[in-house]
Short mmCIF file of C-alpha atoms in Angstrom, two decimals:
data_model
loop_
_atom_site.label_atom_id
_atom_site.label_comp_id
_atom_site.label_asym_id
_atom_site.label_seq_id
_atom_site.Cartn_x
_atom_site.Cartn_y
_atom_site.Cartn_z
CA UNK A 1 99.99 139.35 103.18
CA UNK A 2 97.82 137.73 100.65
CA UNK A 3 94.75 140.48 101.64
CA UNK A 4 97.39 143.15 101.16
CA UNK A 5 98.75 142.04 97.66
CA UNK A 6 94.97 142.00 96.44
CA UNK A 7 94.13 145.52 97.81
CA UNK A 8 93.25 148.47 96.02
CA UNK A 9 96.71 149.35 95.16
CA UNK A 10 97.95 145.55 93.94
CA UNK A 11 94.39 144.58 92.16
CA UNK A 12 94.97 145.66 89.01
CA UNK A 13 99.16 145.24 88.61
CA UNK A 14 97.95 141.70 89.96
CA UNK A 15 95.46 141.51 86.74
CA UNK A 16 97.97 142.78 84.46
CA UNK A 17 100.37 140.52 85.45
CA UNK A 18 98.48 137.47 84.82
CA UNK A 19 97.48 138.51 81.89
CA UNK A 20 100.59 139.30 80.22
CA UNK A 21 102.48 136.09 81.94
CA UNK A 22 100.10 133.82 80.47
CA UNK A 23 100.38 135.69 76.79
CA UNK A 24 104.23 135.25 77.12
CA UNK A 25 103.65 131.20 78.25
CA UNK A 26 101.75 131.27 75.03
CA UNK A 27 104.16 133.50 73.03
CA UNK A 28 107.01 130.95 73.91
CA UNK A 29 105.14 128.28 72.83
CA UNK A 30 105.00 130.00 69.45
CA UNK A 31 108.69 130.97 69.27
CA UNK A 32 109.69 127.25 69.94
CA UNK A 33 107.46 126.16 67.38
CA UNK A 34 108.85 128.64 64.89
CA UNK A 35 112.44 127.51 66.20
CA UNK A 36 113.50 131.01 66.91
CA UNK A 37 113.65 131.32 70.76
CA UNK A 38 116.76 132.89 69.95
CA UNK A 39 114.99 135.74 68.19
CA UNK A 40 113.17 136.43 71.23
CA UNK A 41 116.39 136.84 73.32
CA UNK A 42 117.42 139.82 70.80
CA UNK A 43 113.86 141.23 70.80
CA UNK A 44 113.53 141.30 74.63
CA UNK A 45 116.99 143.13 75.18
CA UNK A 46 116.53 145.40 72.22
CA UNK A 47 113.35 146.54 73.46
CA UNK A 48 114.79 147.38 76.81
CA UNK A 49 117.64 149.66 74.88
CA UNK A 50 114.76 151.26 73.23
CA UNK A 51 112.95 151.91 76.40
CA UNK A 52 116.50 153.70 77.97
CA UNK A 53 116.96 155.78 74.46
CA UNK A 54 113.43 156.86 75.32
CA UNK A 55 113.74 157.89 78.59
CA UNK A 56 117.11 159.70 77.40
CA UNK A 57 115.28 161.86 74.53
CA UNK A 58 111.85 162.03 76.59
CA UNK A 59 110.42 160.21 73.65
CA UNK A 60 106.99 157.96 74.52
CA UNK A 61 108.07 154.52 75.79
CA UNK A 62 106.26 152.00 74.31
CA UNK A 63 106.34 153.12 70.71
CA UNK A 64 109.87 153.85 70.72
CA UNK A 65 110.44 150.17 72.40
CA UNK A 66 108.66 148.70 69.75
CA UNK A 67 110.68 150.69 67.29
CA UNK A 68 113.61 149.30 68.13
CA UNK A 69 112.82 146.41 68.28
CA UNK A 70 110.86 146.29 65.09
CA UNK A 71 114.57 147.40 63.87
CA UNK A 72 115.86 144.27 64.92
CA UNK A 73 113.03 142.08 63.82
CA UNK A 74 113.74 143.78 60.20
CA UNK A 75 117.21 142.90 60.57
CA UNK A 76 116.97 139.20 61.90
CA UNK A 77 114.31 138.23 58.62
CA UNK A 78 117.03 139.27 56.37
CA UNK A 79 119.41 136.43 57.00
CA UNK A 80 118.89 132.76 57.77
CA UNK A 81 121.78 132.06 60.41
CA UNK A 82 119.16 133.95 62.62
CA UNK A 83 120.44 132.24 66.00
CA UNK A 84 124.05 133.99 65.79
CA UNK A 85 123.39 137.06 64.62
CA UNK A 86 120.71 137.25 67.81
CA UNK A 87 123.52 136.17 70.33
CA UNK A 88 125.08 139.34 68.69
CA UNK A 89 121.99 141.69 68.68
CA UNK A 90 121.41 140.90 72.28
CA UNK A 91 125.14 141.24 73.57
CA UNK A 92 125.66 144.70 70.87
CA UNK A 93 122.32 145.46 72.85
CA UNK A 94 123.00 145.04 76.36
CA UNK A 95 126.12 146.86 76.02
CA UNK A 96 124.39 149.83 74.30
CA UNK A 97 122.50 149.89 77.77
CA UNK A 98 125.18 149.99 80.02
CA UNK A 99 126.47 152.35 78.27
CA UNK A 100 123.30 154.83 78.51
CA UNK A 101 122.43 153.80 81.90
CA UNK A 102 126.41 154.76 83.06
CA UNK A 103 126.46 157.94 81.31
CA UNK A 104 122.16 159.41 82.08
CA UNK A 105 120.41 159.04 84.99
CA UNK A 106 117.19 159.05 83.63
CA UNK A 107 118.85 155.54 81.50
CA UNK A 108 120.23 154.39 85.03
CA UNK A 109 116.32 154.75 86.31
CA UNK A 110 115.13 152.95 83.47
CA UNK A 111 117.49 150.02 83.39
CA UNK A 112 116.51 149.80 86.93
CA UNK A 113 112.67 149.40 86.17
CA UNK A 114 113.67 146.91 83.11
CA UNK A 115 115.91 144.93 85.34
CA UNK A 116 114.08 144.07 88.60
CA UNK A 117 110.64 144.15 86.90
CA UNK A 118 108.51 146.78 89.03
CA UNK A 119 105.18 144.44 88.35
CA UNK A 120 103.90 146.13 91.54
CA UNK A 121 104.07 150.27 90.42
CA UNK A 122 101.97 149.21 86.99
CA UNK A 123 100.30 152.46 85.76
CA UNK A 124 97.21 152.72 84.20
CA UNK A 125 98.72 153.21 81.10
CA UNK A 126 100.65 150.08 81.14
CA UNK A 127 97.40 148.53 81.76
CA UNK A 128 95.51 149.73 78.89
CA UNK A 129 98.85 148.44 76.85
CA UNK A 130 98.31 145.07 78.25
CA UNK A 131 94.61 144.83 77.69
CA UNK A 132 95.13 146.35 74.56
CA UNK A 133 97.40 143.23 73.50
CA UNK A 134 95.06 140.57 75.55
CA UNK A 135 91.91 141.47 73.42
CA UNK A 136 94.13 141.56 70.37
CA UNK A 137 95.24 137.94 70.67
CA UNK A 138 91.78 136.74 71.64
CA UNK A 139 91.05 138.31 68.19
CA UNK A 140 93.98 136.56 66.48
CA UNK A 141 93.92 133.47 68.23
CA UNK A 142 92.51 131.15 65.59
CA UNK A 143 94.97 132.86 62.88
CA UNK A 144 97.96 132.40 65.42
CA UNK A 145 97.01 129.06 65.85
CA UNK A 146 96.00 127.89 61.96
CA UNK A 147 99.86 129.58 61.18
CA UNK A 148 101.64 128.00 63.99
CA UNK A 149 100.02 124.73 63.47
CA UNK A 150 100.27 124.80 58.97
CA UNK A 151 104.16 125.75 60.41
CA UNK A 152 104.99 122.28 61.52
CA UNK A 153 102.34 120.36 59.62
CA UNK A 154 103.35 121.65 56.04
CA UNK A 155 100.79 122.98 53.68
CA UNK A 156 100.49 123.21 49.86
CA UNK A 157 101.43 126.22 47.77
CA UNK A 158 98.38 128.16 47.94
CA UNK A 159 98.13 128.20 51.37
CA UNK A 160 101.99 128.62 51.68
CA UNK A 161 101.94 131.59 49.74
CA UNK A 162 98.75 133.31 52.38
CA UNK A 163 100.77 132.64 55.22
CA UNK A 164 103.75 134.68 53.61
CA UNK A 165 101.74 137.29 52.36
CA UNK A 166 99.55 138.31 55.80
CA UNK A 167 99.77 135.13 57.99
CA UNK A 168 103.70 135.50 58.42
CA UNK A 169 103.26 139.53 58.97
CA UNK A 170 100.57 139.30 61.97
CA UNK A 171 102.68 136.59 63.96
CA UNK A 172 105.60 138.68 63.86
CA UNK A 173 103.90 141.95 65.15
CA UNK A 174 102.21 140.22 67.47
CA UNK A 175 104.92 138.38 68.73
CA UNK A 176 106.93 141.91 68.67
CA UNK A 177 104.35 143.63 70.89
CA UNK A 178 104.28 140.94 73.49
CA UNK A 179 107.92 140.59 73.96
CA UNK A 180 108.08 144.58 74.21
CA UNK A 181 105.29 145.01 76.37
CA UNK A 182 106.54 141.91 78.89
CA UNK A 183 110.13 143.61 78.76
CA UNK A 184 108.48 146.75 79.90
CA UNK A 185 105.75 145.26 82.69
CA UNK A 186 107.26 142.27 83.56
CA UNK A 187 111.14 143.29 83.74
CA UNK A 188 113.62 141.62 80.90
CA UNK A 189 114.82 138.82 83.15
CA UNK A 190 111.29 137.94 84.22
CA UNK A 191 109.85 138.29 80.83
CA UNK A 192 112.49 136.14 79.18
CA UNK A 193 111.75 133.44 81.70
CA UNK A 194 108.05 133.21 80.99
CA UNK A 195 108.82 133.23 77.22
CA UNK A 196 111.07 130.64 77.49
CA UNK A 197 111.27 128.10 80.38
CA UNK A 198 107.66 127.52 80.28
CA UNK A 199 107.34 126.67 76.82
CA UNK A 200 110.71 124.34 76.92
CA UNK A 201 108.76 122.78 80.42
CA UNK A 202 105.41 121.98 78.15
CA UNK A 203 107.43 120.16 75.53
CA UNK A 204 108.69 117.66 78.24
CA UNK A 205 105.02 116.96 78.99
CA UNK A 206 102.44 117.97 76.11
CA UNK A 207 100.72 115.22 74.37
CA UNK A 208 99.93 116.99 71.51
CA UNK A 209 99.97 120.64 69.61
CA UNK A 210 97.03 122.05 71.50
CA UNK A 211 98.15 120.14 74.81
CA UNK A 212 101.68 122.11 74.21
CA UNK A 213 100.31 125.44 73.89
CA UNK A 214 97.76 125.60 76.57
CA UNK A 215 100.52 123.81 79.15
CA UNK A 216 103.23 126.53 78.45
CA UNK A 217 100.54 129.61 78.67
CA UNK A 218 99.45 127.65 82.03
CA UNK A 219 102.68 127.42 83.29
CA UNK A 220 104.05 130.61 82.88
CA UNK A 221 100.35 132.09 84.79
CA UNK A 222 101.63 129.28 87.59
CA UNK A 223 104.82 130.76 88.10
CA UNK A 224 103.98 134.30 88.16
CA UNK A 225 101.17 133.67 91.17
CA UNK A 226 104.12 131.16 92.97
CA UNK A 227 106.48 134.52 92.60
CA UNK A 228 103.90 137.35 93.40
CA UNK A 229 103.21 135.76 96.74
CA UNK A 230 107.06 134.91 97.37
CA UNK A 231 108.04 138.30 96.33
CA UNK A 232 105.46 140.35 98.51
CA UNK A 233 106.84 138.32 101.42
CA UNK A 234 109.85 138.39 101.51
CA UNK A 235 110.09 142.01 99.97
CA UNK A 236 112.39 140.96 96.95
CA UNK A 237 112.68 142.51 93.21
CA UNK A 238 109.95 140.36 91.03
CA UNK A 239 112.09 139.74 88.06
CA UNK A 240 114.81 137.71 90.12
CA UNK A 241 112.06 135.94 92.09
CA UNK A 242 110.30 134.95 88.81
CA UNK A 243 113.71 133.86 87.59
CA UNK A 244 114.48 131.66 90.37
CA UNK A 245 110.90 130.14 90.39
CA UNK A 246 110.34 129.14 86.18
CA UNK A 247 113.94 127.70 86.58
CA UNK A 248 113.03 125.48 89.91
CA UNK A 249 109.71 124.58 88.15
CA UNK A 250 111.17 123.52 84.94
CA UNK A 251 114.13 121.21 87.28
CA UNK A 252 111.46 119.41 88.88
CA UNK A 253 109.15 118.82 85.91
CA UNK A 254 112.63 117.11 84.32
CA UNK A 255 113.91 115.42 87.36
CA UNK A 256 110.47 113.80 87.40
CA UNK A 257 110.54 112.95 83.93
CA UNK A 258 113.87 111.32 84.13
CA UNK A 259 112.51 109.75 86.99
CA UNK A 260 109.26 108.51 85.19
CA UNK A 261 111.50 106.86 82.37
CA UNK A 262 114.36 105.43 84.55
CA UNK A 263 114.47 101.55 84.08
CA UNK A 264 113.55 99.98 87.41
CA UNK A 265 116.25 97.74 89.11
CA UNK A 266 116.04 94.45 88.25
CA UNK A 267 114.01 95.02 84.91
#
């Protein structure tokens, strides 16, 4: 099974996969230390509508994903109660795509792709997108890392005012594009769960800010492979499978916490 999944057909879905789980683990990682995982939530589902409006109008997918949700990330900066009014983006959202998906066919096709995650059927397209975004974070790494990082530390005015200006701009499109693009490869269910478990997993056992980030990007990559292999076996949809496996991985890394810190009997 394992010389079948890494055959000529599986190589490169198997590449792109890796690649854009361990950008989400990282990606999460910045969203909690922005505080907005809710934001993400919105983004993820309003990208997916976008991807069903596309296949509706036979308008290009990705662009009109990130359109969307570029929409909502315009919306969401506006206001400062951002965690409520996401709850409400996402559920306005995913009724907006039951509603295309039960009235089209071509929605109902694409709500089925967005859904179960068809990580297997990548194109070469969604490869290039994916590469595309990989290079562009190794390019904006040390930005990323210098504006998540002044984020918690607090920095003076100056600096304060760069970040607004251009610092604050880049980490929002690039946190856009990987939350559309993982929507689209990954599945919304699977891509959700690498944005978010893994990151709220690496805070129960990071030692320090560059400890955190690395452990959530790690983690994410970890459950992907553990849901690949478990997927190809027992022929199941990814997205569930990767769903099942981030929450089982982030249960044990608690139980074992709790476990570490219990007093002993006796003490």
């Amino acid at each position: 099974m394992l010389t079948e999944a890494l055959d000529s057909l599986l190589l490169w879905p198997f590449v792109g996969g890796v690649l854009m789980s361990l950008l989400l683990g990282l990606g999460g990682a910045a969203f909690f230390l922005r505080g907005s995982a809710w934001q993400g939530l919105a983004l993820a589902q309003g990208a997916s509508t976008g991807g069903l409006v596309a296949s509706v109008l036979v308008w290009p997918l990705v662009p009109t994903a990130l359109g969307c949700a570029a929409i909502l990330m315009g919306v969401l900066q506006r206001y400062q109660d951002q965690e409520r009014l996401s709850l409400v983006i996402f559920v306005l959202a995913l009724a907006t795509s039951t509603l295309l998906a039960s009235h089209f066919s071509q929605a109902s096709l694409a709500a089925a792709r967005w859904t179960e995650g068809q990580v297997y059927f990548l194109t070469l397209n969604d490869l290039l997108w994916i590469l595309t975004l990989a290079l562009i974070s190794l390019l904006l790494l040390p930005w990323l890392y210098r504006i998540w990082l002044w984020s918690q530390l607090g920095v003076h005015q100056r600096q304060q005012k760069l970040i607004n200006r251009c610092g604050r701009l880049v980490d929002l499109g690039w946190r856009l594009m990987l939350v559309v693009l993982g929507s689209m490869t990954l599945g919304l269910p699977a891509a959700l769960a690498c944005l978010l478990l893994p990151a709220w997993t690496a805070a129960l056992l990071a030692r320090g800010y560059n400890h955190f980030l690395l452990l959530s990007s790690l983690l994410s990559g970890l459950a992907f492979l553990v849901a690949w292999v478990l997927a190809l076996i027992w022929d199941q949809p990814f997205a569930p499978v990767l769903v099942v496996v981030a929450v089982i991985q982030a249960l044990v890394v608690y139980a074992l916490q709790r476990y570490r810190r219990s007093p002993e009997p006796g003490a």
